[in-house]
mmCIF file of C-alpha atoms in Angstrom:
data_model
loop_
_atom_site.group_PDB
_atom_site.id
_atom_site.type_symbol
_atom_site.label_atom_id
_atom_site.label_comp_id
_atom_site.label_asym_id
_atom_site.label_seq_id
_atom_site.Cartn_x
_atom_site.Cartn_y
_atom_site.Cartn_z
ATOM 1 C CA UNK A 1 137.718 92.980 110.428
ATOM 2 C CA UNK A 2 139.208 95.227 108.422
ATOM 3 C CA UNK A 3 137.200 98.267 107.183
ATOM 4 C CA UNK A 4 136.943 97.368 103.064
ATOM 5 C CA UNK A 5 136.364 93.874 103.941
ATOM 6 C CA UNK A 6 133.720 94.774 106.412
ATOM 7 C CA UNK A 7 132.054 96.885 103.859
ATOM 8 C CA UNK A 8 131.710 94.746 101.459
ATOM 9 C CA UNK A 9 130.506 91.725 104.215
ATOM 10 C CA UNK A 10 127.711 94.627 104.592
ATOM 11 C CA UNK A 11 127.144 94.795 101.335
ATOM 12 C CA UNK A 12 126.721 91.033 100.382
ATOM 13 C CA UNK A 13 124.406 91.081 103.267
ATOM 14 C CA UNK A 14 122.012 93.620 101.786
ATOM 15 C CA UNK A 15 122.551 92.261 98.389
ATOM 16 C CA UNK A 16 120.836 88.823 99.716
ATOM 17 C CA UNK A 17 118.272 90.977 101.508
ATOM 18 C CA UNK A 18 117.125 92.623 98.602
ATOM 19 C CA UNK A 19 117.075 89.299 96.295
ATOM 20 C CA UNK A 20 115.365 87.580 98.977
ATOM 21 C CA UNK A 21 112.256 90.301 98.894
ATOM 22 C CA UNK A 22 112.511 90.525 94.863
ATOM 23 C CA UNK A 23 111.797 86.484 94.859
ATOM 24 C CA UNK A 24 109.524 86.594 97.620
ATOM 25 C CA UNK A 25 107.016 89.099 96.041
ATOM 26 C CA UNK A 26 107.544 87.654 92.519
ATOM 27 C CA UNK A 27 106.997 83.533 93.544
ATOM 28 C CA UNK A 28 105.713 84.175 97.610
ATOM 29 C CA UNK A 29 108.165 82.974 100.587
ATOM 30 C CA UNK A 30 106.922 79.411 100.274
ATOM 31 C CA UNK A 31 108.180 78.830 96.737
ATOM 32 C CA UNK A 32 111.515 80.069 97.277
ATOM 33 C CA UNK A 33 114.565 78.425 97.943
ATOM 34 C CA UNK A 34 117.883 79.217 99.374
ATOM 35 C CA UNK A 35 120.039 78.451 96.548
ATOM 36 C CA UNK A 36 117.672 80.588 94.096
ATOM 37 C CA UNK A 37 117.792 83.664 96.622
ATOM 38 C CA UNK A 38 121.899 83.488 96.500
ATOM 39 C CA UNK A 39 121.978 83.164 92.764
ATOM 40 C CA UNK A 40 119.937 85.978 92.729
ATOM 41 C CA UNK A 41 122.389 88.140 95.224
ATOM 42 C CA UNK A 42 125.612 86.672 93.015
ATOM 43 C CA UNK A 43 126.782 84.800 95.749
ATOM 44 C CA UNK A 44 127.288 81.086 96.255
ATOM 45 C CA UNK A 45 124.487 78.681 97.525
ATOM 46 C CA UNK A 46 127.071 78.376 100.497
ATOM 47 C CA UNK A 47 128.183 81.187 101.150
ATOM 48 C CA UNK A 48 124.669 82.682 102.174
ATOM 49 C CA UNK A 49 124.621 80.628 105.279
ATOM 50 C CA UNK A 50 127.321 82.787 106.506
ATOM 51 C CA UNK A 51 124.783 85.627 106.562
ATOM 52 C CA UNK A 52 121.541 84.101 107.388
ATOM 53 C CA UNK A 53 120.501 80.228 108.875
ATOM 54 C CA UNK A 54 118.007 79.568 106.900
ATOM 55 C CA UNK A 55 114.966 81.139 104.920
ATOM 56 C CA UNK A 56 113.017 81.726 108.358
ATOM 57 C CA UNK A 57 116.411 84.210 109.006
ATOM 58 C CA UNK A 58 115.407 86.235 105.682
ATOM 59 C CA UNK A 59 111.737 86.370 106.536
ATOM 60 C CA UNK A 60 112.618 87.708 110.030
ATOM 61 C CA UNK A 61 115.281 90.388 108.966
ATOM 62 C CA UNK A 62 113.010 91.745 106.107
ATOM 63 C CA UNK A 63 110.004 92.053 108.144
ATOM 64 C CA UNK A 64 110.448 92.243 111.706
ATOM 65 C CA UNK A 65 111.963 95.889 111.679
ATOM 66 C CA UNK A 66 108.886 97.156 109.594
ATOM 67 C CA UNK A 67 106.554 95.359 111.384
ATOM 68 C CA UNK A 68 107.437 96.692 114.727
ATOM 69 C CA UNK A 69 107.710 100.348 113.473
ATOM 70 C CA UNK A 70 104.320 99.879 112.288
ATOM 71 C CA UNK A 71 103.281 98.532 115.641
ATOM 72 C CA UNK A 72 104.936 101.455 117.676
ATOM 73 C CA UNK A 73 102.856 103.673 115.666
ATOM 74 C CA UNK A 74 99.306 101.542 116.532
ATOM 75 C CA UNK A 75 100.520 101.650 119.708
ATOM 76 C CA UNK A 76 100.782 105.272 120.393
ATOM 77 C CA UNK A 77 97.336 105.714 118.901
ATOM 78 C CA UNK A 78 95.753 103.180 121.290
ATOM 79 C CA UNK A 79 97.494 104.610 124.119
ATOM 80 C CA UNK A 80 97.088 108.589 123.234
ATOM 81 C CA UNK A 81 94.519 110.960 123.887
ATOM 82 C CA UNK A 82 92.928 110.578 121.000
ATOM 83 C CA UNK A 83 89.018 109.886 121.116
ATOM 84 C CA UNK A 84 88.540 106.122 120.508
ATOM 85 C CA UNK A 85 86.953 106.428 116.908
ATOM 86 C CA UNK A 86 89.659 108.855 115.752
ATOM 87 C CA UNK A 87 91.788 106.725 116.935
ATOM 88 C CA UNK A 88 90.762 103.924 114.940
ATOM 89 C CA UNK A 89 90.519 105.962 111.562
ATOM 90 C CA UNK A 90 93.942 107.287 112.078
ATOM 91 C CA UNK A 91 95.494 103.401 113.076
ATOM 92 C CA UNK A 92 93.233 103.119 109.314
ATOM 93 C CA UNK A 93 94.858 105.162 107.181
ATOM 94 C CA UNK A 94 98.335 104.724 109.059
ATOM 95 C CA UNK A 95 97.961 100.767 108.151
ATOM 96 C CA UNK A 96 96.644 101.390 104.698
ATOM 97 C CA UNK A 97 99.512 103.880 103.669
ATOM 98 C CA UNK A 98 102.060 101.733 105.213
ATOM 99 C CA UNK A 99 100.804 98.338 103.398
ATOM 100 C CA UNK A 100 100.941 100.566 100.165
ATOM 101 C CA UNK A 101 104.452 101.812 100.436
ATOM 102 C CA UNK A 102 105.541 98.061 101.058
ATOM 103 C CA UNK A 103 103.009 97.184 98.550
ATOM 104 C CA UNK A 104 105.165 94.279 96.884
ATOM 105 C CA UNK A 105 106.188 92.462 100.559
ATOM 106 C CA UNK A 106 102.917 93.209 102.513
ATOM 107 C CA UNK A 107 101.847 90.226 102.338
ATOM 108 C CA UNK A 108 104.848 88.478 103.177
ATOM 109 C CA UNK A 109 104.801 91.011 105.568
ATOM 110 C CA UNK A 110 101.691 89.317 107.192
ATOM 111 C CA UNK A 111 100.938 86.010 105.539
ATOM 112 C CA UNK A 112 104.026 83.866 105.238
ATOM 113 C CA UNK A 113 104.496 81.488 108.099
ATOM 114 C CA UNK A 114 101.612 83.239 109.432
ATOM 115 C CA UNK A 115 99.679 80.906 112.696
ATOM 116 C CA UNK A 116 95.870 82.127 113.888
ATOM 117 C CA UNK A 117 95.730 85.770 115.322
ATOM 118 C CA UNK A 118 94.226 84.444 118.748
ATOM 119 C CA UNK A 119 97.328 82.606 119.406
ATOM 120 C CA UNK A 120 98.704 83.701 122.220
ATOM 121 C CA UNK A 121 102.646 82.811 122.053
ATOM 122 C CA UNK A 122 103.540 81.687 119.119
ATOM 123 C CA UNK A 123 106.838 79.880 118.262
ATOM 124 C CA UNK A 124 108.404 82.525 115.695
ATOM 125 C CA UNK A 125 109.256 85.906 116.521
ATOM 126 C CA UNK A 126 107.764 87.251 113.166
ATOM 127 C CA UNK A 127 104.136 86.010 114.511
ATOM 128 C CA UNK A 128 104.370 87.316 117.810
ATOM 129 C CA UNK A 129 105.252 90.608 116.377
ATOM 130 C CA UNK A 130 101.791 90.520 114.302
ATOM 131 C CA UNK A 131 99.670 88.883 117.231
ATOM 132 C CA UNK A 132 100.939 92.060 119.363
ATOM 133 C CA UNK A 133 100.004 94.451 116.484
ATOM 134 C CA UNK A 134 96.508 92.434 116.186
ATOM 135 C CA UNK A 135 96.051 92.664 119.878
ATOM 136 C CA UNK A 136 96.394 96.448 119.849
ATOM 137 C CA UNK A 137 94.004 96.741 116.748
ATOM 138 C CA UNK A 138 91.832 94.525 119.088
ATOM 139 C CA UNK A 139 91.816 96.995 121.692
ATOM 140 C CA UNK A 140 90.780 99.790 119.382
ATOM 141 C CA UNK A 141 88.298 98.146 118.265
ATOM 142 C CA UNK A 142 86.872 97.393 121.274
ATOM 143 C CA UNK A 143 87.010 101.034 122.871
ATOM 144 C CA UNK A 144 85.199 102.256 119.655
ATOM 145 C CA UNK A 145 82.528 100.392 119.797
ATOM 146 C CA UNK A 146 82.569 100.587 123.656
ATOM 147 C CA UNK A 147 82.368 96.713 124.203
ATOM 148 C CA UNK A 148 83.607 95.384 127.806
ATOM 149 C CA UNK A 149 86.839 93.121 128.816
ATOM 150 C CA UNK A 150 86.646 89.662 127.534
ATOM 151 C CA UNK A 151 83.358 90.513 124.733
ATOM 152 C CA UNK A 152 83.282 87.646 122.020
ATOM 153 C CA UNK A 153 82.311 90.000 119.991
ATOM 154 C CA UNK A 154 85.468 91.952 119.936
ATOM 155 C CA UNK A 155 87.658 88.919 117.789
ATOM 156 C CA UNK A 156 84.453 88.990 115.210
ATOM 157 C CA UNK A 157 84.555 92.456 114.901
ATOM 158 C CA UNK A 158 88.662 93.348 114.158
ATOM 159 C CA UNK A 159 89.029 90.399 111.922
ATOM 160 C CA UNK A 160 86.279 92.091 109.576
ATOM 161 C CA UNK A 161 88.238 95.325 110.137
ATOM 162 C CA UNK A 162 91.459 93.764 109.229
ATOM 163 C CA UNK A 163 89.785 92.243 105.856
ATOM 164 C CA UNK A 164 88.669 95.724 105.016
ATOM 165 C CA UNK A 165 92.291 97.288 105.116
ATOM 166 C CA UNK A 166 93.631 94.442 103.867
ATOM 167 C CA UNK A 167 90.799 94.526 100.581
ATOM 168 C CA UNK A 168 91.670 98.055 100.050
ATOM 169 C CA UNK A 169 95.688 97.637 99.775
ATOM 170 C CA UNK A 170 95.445 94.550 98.010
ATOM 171 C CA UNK A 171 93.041 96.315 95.281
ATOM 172 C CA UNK A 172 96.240 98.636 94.358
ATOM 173 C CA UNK A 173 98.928 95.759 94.389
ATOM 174 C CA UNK A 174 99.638 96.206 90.855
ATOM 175 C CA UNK A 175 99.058 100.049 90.354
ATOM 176 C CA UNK A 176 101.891 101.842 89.045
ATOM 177 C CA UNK A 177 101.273 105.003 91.133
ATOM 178 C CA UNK A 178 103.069 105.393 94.485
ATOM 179 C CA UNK A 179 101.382 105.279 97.815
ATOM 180 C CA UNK A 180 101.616 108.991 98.406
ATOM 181 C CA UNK A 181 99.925 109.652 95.041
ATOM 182 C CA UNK A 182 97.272 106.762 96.012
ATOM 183 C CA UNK A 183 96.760 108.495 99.275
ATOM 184 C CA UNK A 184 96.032 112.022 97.764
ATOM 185 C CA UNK A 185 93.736 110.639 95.228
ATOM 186 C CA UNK A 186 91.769 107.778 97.102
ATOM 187 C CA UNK A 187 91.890 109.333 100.875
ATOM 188 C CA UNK A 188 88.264 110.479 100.286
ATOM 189 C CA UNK A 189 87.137 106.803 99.273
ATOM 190 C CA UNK A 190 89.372 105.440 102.036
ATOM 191 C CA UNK A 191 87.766 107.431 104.921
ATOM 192 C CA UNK A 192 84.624 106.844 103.413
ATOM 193 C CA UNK A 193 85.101 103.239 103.918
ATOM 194 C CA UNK A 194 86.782 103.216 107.445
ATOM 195 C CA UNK A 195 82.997 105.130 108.217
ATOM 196 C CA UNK A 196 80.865 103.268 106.737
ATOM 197 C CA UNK A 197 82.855 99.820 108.465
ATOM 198 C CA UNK A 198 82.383 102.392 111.788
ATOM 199 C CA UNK A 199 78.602 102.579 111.242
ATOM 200 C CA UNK A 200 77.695 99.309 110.468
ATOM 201 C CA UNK A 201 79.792 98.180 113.486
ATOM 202 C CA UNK A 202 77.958 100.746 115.233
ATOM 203 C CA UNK A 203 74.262 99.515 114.246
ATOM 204 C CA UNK A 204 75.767 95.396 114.833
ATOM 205 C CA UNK A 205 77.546 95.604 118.153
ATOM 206 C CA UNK A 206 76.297 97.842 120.285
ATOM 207 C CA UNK A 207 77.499 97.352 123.583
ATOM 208 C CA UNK A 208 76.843 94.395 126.211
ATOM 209 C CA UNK A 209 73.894 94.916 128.312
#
């Protein structure tokens, strides 16, 4: 392919990228079509299908990258030397300050064509990628509160975690301040928080007998 033409074939690419997330946030992935994401890009309604299948193509190329970066970064907290409850405050504020720099796609990000966390293979890429993340959230969760292999208790537990990080982001959705002047100002509060979720999880599961 010659290099201009090329260029610009990366360009158009992008362009539908970027009016794919614009509509997404605005109307949410379900109430988006196709033919409105290319008229958005200033391409035709066929030509888009040269880029991507279908909608499920967008989703996947906007979020999977992201997603997985933010995984890798769970990851190395589970897996470090840090002490378990560290751990967990850091995987905290690492998911809070990455849910607020993608602020207007984090819940595409983990919502659309979303399937139950305790499923363990599910059919689209994009949900494995989150049941893997949840699974390593599951695991910190568990060695903080010190629970054993298998403990009902732990599922409970890291879905009320998850609604906590997911309360706080959502609360600034709309603010007009960036994440890194959201994190200066609120990291007090959000700390706060992440202990006071610590100690009541603490005083409610203590560990198997």
């Amino acid at each position: 392919m010659p290099r201009k033409k090329q260029v610009r074939s990366e360009q158009t690419k992008q362009d539908i990228l970027n009016a794919a997330g614009r509509l997404f946030a605005a109307k949410g992935y379900d109430a988006v079509t196709m033919r409105e994401v290319a008229k958005e890009a200033g391409c035709s309604h066929t030509a888009i299908y040269i880029y991507f299948e279908d909608k499920e193509a967008l989703l996947h190329e906007l979020s999977i990258p992201a997603l997985t970066e933010l995984q890798l970064q769970i990851g190395e907290k589970v897996s470090g030397k840090l002490e378990p409850e560290e751990a967990l405050r850091q995987i905290s504020l690492d998911f809070i300050r990455f849910c607020l720099i993608h602020r207007n796609m984090h819940r595409i990000f983990f919502e659309a064509r979303s399937v139950r966390v305790d499923e363990p293979e599910p059919e689209l890429e994009i949900n494995r990628v989150r049941n893997r993340m949840f699974r390593l959230l599951m695991q910190a969760v568990r060695q903080c509160l010190d629970l054993p292999e298998g403990s009902e208790r732990v599922l409970s537990a890291t879905r009320i975690y998850f609604y906590l990080l997911h309360g706080i982001v959502g609360t600034y959705q709309l603010s007009e301040e960036s994440a890194e002047e959201l994190m200066e100002r609120l990291l007090p509060t959000f700390r706060e928080a992440i202990e006071v979720l610590l100690l009541g999880f603490r005083a409610q599961h203590a560990p198997d007998k």
